[in-house]
């Protein structure tokens, strides 16, 4: 690591993340799952959630110092080959520079925030009292500042920063609270007796309602927290995808009226009706302690892991150290209706009963006006740049926290008072809960100036994780396989009339004339990694290598297969071509000379219908009609371990994730299965969603999505880490889908169907 650094906070955070990624690679590149497991088994009390690791490795935020040190210690618990070794002590020499860099980053973050806030102070600030030149230094208790006159409501310009998406109806009484899951997939809402879950992508209910009451919250790893509807000091923990609950957290005090989780998923703070804060260890379920003796109105964890709370006198406390933060600013308890702290903890918002909001940073105060009635809810956006305020008049208004100016027009879609508001973790969604028994879900408005309405609609759809279909390519013949060229210049498809077609994936115009000589079997199609060659399977059991630019046949490989060719695959370096056949074997070829490489790969008891190389080229996976999946060493042509058995019936497709750590298989049993190719074990439960056989699989280039398609005519998208469905089914084909491919940049997904259409879908990033 570099010793001298002098960049901005963002630059230094990016550099730290890059060094973390480099260290991970140097230690065998363990997966997030490996690191979580290693941390648990270390016995060192280190907790590393996948979400936290992702934030650290990608530089999304500055994680807590103990989290960073824990992550570095676990990475050092591997050698350069990925073999486990002893976890270094917390004061090991190799950790010193990482700790120093964290402190420097924390200081940069603090200074940057202070400068930004200072530069944005407006004339509505309350100035600090001036001291006479000869005034004594003896400290005196500060007098309460005179209440500033209510400022005139500044008229907002432009549309609201969020646009309406869904009205979620199902509660039979006033909705009291809402909360988003960390990944934004779910929205939880609660009334006095019932908690409901909603799919944010569709606005549909997710499962059955649960008994419970407000408040609701999610942990960093996605567990739903609800309060018992009968014993309101008890907190229940649920997996949103399951009905069973973990052991409850039974609080010592009266009912819970607010909850907050830390960013690491390790701790939960609950605020009871008497104003006491209780801190829980979420891993053990034990109560840590009840900090402070004051009465508090708000509690939250900051980005750097501190637990802050606001007492009834509007004073902020650091409960981690049990000390007040900053100056005492007197505020009549009767004047304040709701309070909120910014994510960094430096800004306090006080929602008053007269409809104004006091925005305080240190001793500076700005008054925000606009509401006609008392404030009922406040929330800061995840980046702290927006403040949302809801009032008894049923409206929600937004302010720029740096300038104090209103942002866009207010939201006024509810028919009663708004009880709660919430931003999603990425700031792309916003939700409101109301006494009219509904929840409204909004998405971030597209602020593109003169951007056409169509572009704005597309942006909103993608933010909602909905694939958008483009006009199809009509071939006039059934289509079987499809593939993008590595440069995205063309898309190819085989047809049921023994030909291959190429199109421009943007304009849909043909790249070159239909090729039918020699006859092209529909099951084999592959571009070479450099994009120069297109390989097709011929009816005479040979492989034709075409010039991808012109379609001309450059070379034919006369294979030694005794049956028809079913699959083709190039190795990542383009030096090998693999073929699978109905003769139960797979073979390897040199595509430059046409010569066989080694011996036939024998072991399947029926035809070989799936074949692919791992991204590093060290493994070859084959699947067959015998229901088995086999791994081979392409250099020795030796089978590496016993077959992966799990599917019932033919395994039609195999595909490696881009990092090579997961092998996906698709079968006639209508399931997709994920495997660890090194250990040979299945990862999680089968992915179920198709109505019949699954014919094809494809990972997105970044590995964040897995697509599947099959006999039922639909394509489904999956999160390969969680095994959960992503978005709605991609429908439109009037028959089976046999071909599936992502564009090289991951923005398009192509599906080829027996109905003679090639459909293109714009895919939202995850």
XYZ file of C-alpha atoms in Angstrom, residues 15 39 62 107 109 117 123 170 246 251 375 474 751:
13
model
C -8.092 3.808 -3.010
C -15.321 -15.086 10.372
C -16.600 4.103 5.149
C -11.048 12.868 9.594
C -15.106 12.750 6.057
C -22.419 22.587 5.589
C -29.297 34.086 6.086
C -54.778 -4.046 2.171
C -36.100 -16.535 15.127
C -37.500 -6.002 26.226
C -45.338 17.730 11.509
C -39.026 -11.899 -36.877
C -34.414 -14.909 -26.152
